[in-house]
mmCIF file of C-alpha atoms in Angstrom:
data_model
loop_
_atom_site.group_PDB
_atom_site.id
_atom_site.type_symbol
_atom_site.label_atom_id
_atom_site.label_comp_id
_atom_site.label_asym_id
_atom_site.label_seq_id
_atom_site.Cartn_x
_atom_site.Cartn_y
_atom_site.Cartn_z
ATOM 1 C CA UNK A 1 138.895 211.452 110.537
ATOM 2 C CA UNK A 2 138.254 207.160 111.489
ATOM 3 C CA UNK A 3 139.294 206.062 114.834
ATOM 4 C CA UNK A 4 139.518 202.690 116.524
ATOM 5 C CA UNK A 5 138.915 202.029 120.414
ATOM 6 C CA UNK A 6 139.550 198.702 121.649
ATOM 7 C CA UNK A 7 138.433 198.428 125.453
ATOM 8 C CA UNK A 8 140.860 196.363 127.337
ATOM 9 C CA UNK A 9 144.562 196.310 126.798
ATOM 10 C CA UNK A 10 144.944 193.286 128.545
ATOM 11 C CA UNK A 11 142.350 190.152 128.434
ATOM 12 C CA UNK A 12 142.896 186.980 130.477
ATOM 13 C CA UNK A 13 140.643 183.762 129.802
ATOM 14 C CA UNK A 14 141.070 180.253 130.806
ATOM 15 C CA UNK A 15 141.546 177.183 128.196
ATOM 16 C CA UNK A 16 138.611 176.489 126.739
ATOM 17 C CA UNK A 17 136.606 179.712 127.551
ATOM 18 C CA UNK A 18 134.957 182.117 125.603
ATOM 19 C CA UNK A 19 137.254 184.862 124.084
ATOM 20 C CA UNK A 20 135.632 188.254 123.454
ATOM 21 C CA UNK A 21 137.547 191.411 122.162
ATOM 22 C CA UNK A 22 136.022 194.544 121.742
ATOM 23 C CA UNK A 23 136.571 196.801 118.848
ATOM 24 C CA UNK A 24 134.387 200.175 118.404
ATOM 25 C CA UNK A 25 135.024 202.286 115.448
ATOM 26 C CA UNK A 26 134.142 206.321 114.387
ATOM 27 C CA UNK A 27 133.412 206.930 111.156
ATOM 28 C CA UNK A 28 130.682 209.065 109.085
ATOM 29 C CA UNK A 29 130.214 205.948 106.502
ATOM 30 C CA UNK A 30 130.713 202.151 107.781
ATOM 31 C CA UNK A 31 134.372 201.387 106.701
ATOM 32 C CA UNK A 32 136.480 198.300 105.950
ATOM 33 C CA UNK A 33 137.100 196.380 109.205
ATOM 34 C CA UNK A 34 140.313 194.471 110.196
ATOM 35 C CA UNK A 35 141.067 191.906 112.707
ATOM 36 C CA UNK A 36 144.943 191.018 112.836
ATOM 37 C CA UNK A 37 147.032 189.087 115.080
ATOM 38 C CA UNK A 38 150.391 189.520 116.278
ATOM 39 C CA UNK A 39 152.449 186.656 117.981
ATOM 40 C CA UNK A 40 155.753 187.722 119.819
ATOM 41 C CA UNK A 41 158.621 188.904 117.592
ATOM 42 C CA UNK A 42 156.232 188.607 114.669
ATOM 43 C CA UNK A 43 154.231 190.802 112.188
ATOM 44 C CA UNK A 44 150.624 191.151 111.635
ATOM 45 C CA UNK A 45 148.655 188.502 110.371
ATOM 46 C CA UNK A 46 144.882 188.947 109.286
ATOM 47 C CA UNK A 47 142.150 187.169 110.953
ATOM 48 C CA UNK A 48 139.304 188.361 109.322
ATOM 49 C CA UNK A 49 137.825 191.384 107.759
ATOM 50 C CA UNK A 50 134.637 193.025 106.691
ATOM 51 C CA UNK A 51 133.969 194.268 103.935
ATOM 52 C CA UNK A 52 130.083 194.823 103.182
ATOM 53 C CA UNK A 53 128.938 191.360 102.553
ATOM 54 C CA UNK A 54 127.497 189.233 105.470
ATOM 55 C CA UNK A 55 127.658 191.033 108.958
ATOM 56 C CA UNK A 56 129.175 187.650 110.692
ATOM 57 C CA UNK A 57 132.378 187.090 109.135
ATOM 58 C CA UNK A 58 134.330 184.055 109.898
ATOM 59 C CA UNK A 59 138.154 184.072 110.158
ATOM 60 C CA UNK A 60 141.025 181.854 110.519
ATOM 61 C CA UNK A 61 141.558 179.891 113.776
ATOM 62 C CA UNK A 62 138.106 179.565 114.787
ATOM 63 C CA UNK A 63 137.368 183.284 115.253
ATOM 64 C CA UNK A 64 134.622 185.505 113.991
ATOM 65 C CA UNK A 65 133.453 189.069 114.146
ATOM 66 C CA UNK A 66 130.178 190.713 114.101
ATOM 67 C CA UNK A 67 129.646 194.146 112.431
ATOM 68 C CA UNK A 68 126.767 196.188 113.938
ATOM 69 C CA UNK A 69 126.505 199.253 112.377
ATOM 70 C CA UNK A 70 123.926 200.640 115.303
ATOM 71 C CA UNK A 71 126.739 200.176 117.577
ATOM 72 C CA UNK A 72 129.692 200.955 115.643
ATOM 73 C CA UNK A 73 131.186 197.839 116.699
ATOM 74 C CA UNK A 74 133.023 194.783 115.157
ATOM 75 C CA UNK A 75 133.855 192.535 118.261
ATOM 76 C CA UNK A 76 136.011 189.613 117.827
ATOM 77 C CA UNK A 77 134.903 186.003 119.275
ATOM 78 C CA UNK A 78 136.437 182.417 119.628
ATOM 79 C CA UNK A 79 134.075 179.845 121.435
ATOM 80 C CA UNK A 80 136.944 177.840 123.018
ATOM 81 C CA UNK A 81 140.001 179.686 123.983
ATOM 82 C CA UNK A 82 143.417 177.334 122.894
ATOM 83 C CA UNK A 83 146.792 178.129 124.454
ATOM 84 C CA UNK A 84 148.209 179.242 121.082
ATOM 85 C CA UNK A 85 145.656 181.958 121.239
ATOM 86 C CA UNK A 86 147.844 183.721 123.820
ATOM 87 C CA UNK A 87 148.828 186.575 121.388
ATOM 88 C CA UNK A 88 148.043 190.632 120.687
ATOM 89 C CA UNK A 89 144.992 191.401 118.777
ATOM 90 C CA UNK A 90 144.652 194.491 116.853
ATOM 91 C CA UNK A 91 141.484 195.970 115.259
ATOM 92 C CA UNK A 92 141.764 198.144 112.259
ATOM 93 C CA UNK A 93 139.750 200.265 109.702
ATOM 94 C CA UNK A 94 140.073 201.930 106.651
ATOM 95 C CA UNK A 95 138.226 203.943 104.568
ATOM 96 C CA UNK A 96 135.869 202.338 101.692
ATOM 97 C CA UNK A 97 137.956 203.574 98.804
ATOM 98 C CA UNK A 98 141.079 202.022 97.265
ATOM 99 C CA UNK A 99 144.497 201.855 98.292
ATOM 100 C CA UNK A 100 143.636 203.742 101.325
ATOM 101 C CA UNK A 101 145.402 203.558 105.155
ATOM 102 C CA UNK A 102 144.937 201.524 107.759
ATOM 103 C CA UNK A 103 143.664 203.242 111.319
ATOM 104 C CA UNK A 104 144.808 200.427 114.286
ATOM 105 C CA UNK A 105 143.106 200.626 118.047
ATOM 106 C CA UNK A 106 145.562 200.386 120.569
ATOM 107 C CA UNK A 107 145.987 196.409 120.542
ATOM 108 C CA UNK A 108 144.555 193.969 123.286
ATOM 109 C CA UNK A 109 146.971 191.405 124.652
ATOM 110 C CA UNK A 110 145.264 188.036 125.344
ATOM 111 C CA UNK A 111 146.777 185.403 128.151
ATOM 112 C CA UNK A 112 145.457 182.090 128.144
ATOM 113 C CA UNK A 113 145.483 180.258 131.598
ATOM 114 C CA UNK A 114 145.517 176.493 131.587
ATOM 115 C CA UNK B 1 154.349 181.105 98.573
ATOM 116 C CA UNK B 2 153.971 184.628 97.891
ATOM 117 C CA UNK B 3 155.079 186.642 100.633
ATOM 118 C CA UNK B 4 156.533 189.879 102.135
ATOM 119 C CA UNK B 5 160.259 189.445 103.303
ATOM 120 C CA UNK B 6 162.187 191.426 105.955
ATOM 121 C CA UNK B 7 165.990 191.147 106.219
ATOM 122 C CA UNK B 8 167.483 191.073 108.783
ATOM 123 C CA UNK B 9 165.393 190.066 111.526
ATOM 124 C CA UNK B 10 167.142 191.059 114.122
ATOM 125 C CA UNK B 11 169.541 194.201 113.735
ATOM 126 C CA UNK B 12 171.982 195.746 116.152
ATOM 127 C CA UNK B 13 173.677 199.251 115.592
ATOM 128 C CA UNK B 14 175.287 201.869 117.283
ATOM 129 C CA UNK B 15 174.195 205.107 118.456
ATOM 130 C CA UNK B 16 174.596 207.753 115.431
ATOM 131 C CA UNK B 17 175.241 204.862 112.565
ATOM 132 C CA UNK B 18 173.226 204.526 109.695
ATOM 133 C CA UNK B 19 171.202 201.528 109.249
ATOM 134 C CA UNK B 20 169.061 200.404 106.413
ATOM 135 C CA UNK B 21 166.663 197.429 106.647
ATOM 136 C CA UNK B 22 165.238 195.749 103.639
ATOM 137 C CA UNK B 23 161.677 194.460 102.454
ATOM 138 C CA UNK B 24 160.871 192.634 99.791
ATOM 139 C CA UNK B 25 157.679 190.888 98.214
ATOM 140 C CA UNK B 26 156.570 188.736 95.865
ATOM 141 C CA UNK B 27 152.752 189.645 95.982
ATOM 142 C CA UNK B 28 153.471 192.079 92.914
ATOM 143 C CA UNK B 29 151.895 194.927 95.035
ATOM 144 C CA UNK B 30 151.342 198.637 94.438
ATOM 145 C CA UNK B 31 151.762 199.965 98.053
ATOM 146 C CA UNK B 32 154.136 199.184 100.254
ATOM 147 C CA UNK B 33 154.373 200.424 103.772
ATOM 148 C CA UNK B 34 156.699 200.954 106.768
ATOM 149 C CA UNK B 35 155.517 200.954 110.137
ATOM 150 C CA UNK B 36 157.354 201.440 113.366
ATOM 151 C CA UNK B 37 156.050 199.675 116.281
ATOM 152 C CA UNK B 38 157.232 200.158 120.103
ATOM 153 C CA UNK B 39 156.716 197.766 122.885
ATOM 154 C CA UNK B 40 152.875 197.156 123.635
ATOM 155 C CA UNK B 41 151.981 199.889 121.093
ATOM 156 C CA UNK B 42 149.966 199.676 117.727
ATOM 157 C CA UNK B 43 152.193 199.680 114.698
ATOM 158 C CA UNK B 44 152.821 203.897 114.013
ATOM 159 C CA UNK B 45 152.989 204.721 109.759
ATOM 160 C CA UNK B 46 155.953 206.275 108.979
ATOM 161 C CA UNK B 47 155.493 206.410 104.967
ATOM 162 C CA UNK B 48 154.310 204.380 101.913
ATOM 163 C CA UNK B 49 155.072 204.519 98.415
ATOM 164 C CA UNK B 50 152.028 203.731 95.839
ATOM 165 C CA UNK B 51 154.149 202.550 93.109
ATOM 166 C CA UNK B 52 157.007 205.454 92.727
ATOM 167 C CA UNK B 53 154.841 208.106 94.509
ATOM 168 C CA UNK B 54 156.331 208.630 97.862
ATOM 169 C CA UNK B 55 153.766 209.702 100.621
ATOM 170 C CA UNK B 56 155.590 210.587 103.866
ATOM 171 C CA UNK B 57 153.340 210.982 107.251
ATOM 172 C CA UNK B 58 153.343 214.406 108.665
ATOM 173 C CA UNK B 59 155.252 213.384 111.914
ATOM 174 C CA UNK B 60 157.797 211.030 110.611
ATOM 175 C CA UNK B 61 161.124 212.792 111.482
ATOM 176 C CA UNK B 62 163.583 213.499 108.854
ATOM 177 C CA UNK B 63 166.002 210.771 110.146
ATOM 178 C CA UNK B 64 163.675 208.105 108.269
ATOM 179 C CA UNK B 65 163.947 208.129 105.021
ATOM 180 C CA UNK B 66 162.738 205.327 102.322
ATOM 181 C CA UNK B 67 163.465 204.059 98.583
ATOM 182 C CA UNK B 68 161.512 201.950 96.454
ATOM 183 C CA UNK B 69 164.045 201.071 93.589
ATOM 184 C CA UNK B 70 161.359 198.546 91.768
ATOM 185 C CA UNK B 71 157.920 197.498 92.655
ATOM 186 C CA UNK B 72 159.520 194.386 94.644
ATOM 187 C CA UNK B 73 161.899 196.207 97.101
ATOM 188 C CA UNK B 74 161.653 199.069 99.573
ATOM 189 C CA UNK B 75 164.068 199.798 101.762
ATOM 190 C CA UNK B 76 164.113 201.914 105.061
ATOM 191 C CA UNK B 77 166.907 204.175 105.814
ATOM 192 C CA UNK B 78 167.511 205.497 109.351
ATOM 193 C CA UNK B 79 170.454 208.158 109.049
ATOM 194 C CA UNK B 80 171.362 208.690 112.574
ATOM 195 C CA UNK B 81 169.513 206.206 114.993
ATOM 196 C CA UNK B 82 168.703 207.300 118.523
ATOM 197 C CA UNK B 83 167.971 205.359 121.416
ATOM 198 C CA UNK B 84 164.549 206.139 120.783
ATOM 199 C CA UNK B 85 164.263 204.402 117.338
ATOM 200 C CA UNK B 86 164.788 201.399 119.007
ATOM 201 C CA UNK B 87 161.849 199.462 117.996
ATOM 202 C CA UNK B 88 160.129 196.721 115.395
ATOM 203 C CA UNK B 89 160.214 197.810 112.155
ATOM 204 C CA UNK B 90 157.154 196.053 109.630
ATOM 205 C CA UNK B 91 156.902 196.302 106.151
ATOM 206 C CA UNK B 92 153.606 195.835 104.546
ATOM 207 C CA UNK B 93 152.160 195.647 101.202
ATOM 208 C CA UNK B 94 149.007 196.316 99.557
ATOM 209 C CA UNK B 95 147.036 195.808 96.456
ATOM 210 C CA UNK B 96 145.897 199.601 95.683
ATOM 211 C CA UNK B 97 142.770 198.144 94.737
ATOM 212 C CA UNK B 98 139.720 196.897 96.880
ATOM 213 C CA UNK B 99 139.236 195.879 100.439
ATOM 214 C CA UNK B 100 142.277 197.778 101.636
ATOM 215 C CA UNK B 101 144.010 194.486 103.240
ATOM 216 C CA UNK B 102 147.676 194.906 103.967
ATOM 217 C CA UNK B 103 150.033 192.278 104.187
ATOM 218 C CA UNK B 104 152.731 192.394 106.879
ATOM 219 C CA UNK B 105 156.084 190.834 106.988
ATOM 220 C CA UNK B 106 157.560 189.441 109.832
ATOM 221 C CA UNK B 107 159.652 192.841 110.822
ATOM 222 C CA UNK B 108 162.552 193.746 111.419
ATOM 223 C CA UNK B 109 163.936 194.421 115.481
ATOM 224 C CA UNK B 110 166.293 197.360 115.640
ATOM 225 C CA UNK B 111 168.535 197.646 118.777
ATOM 226 C CA UNK B 112 170.330 200.821 119.338
ATOM 227 C CA UNK B 113 173.499 200.484 121.475
#
């Protein structure tokens, strides 16, 4: 069975500082990996996904994530935080087979300080 | 724009009074999901449809039912809402093809009085 662990349920960063959100997965084979963002009272929006091409994946809003098989990690970063990045972020995994369900991590809430 | 639409965005019901939440999609995706999300938690999958095939999660209470009359629409019925059913309910769609990316609607926030 797959699982996802997000280290840190809350992260506080200053505006302009690096954003780093950690995600580790457990799977017998490298899965598909996703990062979603959720703003208050909204649904989830896909930030980026890893599906087996380049290990460094660039997403929307300046975010990127690097797939590291040896570390079973898919950490999300953004070089410079903006106030609008305040939201909840979910890492998710899915088996490499069509139509399979997502397994979500517990989420990390990001607070951006002026 | 192609999208996933949920109505209503906010729903208030009384304890024990049946309620139906609606989801529609213009993406023509095969798969539709219903999730329950409580405050500060990850979404919890309730069930999903792959075309007309219904797939219930093992721990989804019998109080929750779903209907998918056609490709575009899917409904979540809560037969007798309890206070513990107050949550955000998210609908998502998926192509059933590659990569398994899910597209989420904006959610319906359910309040039970």
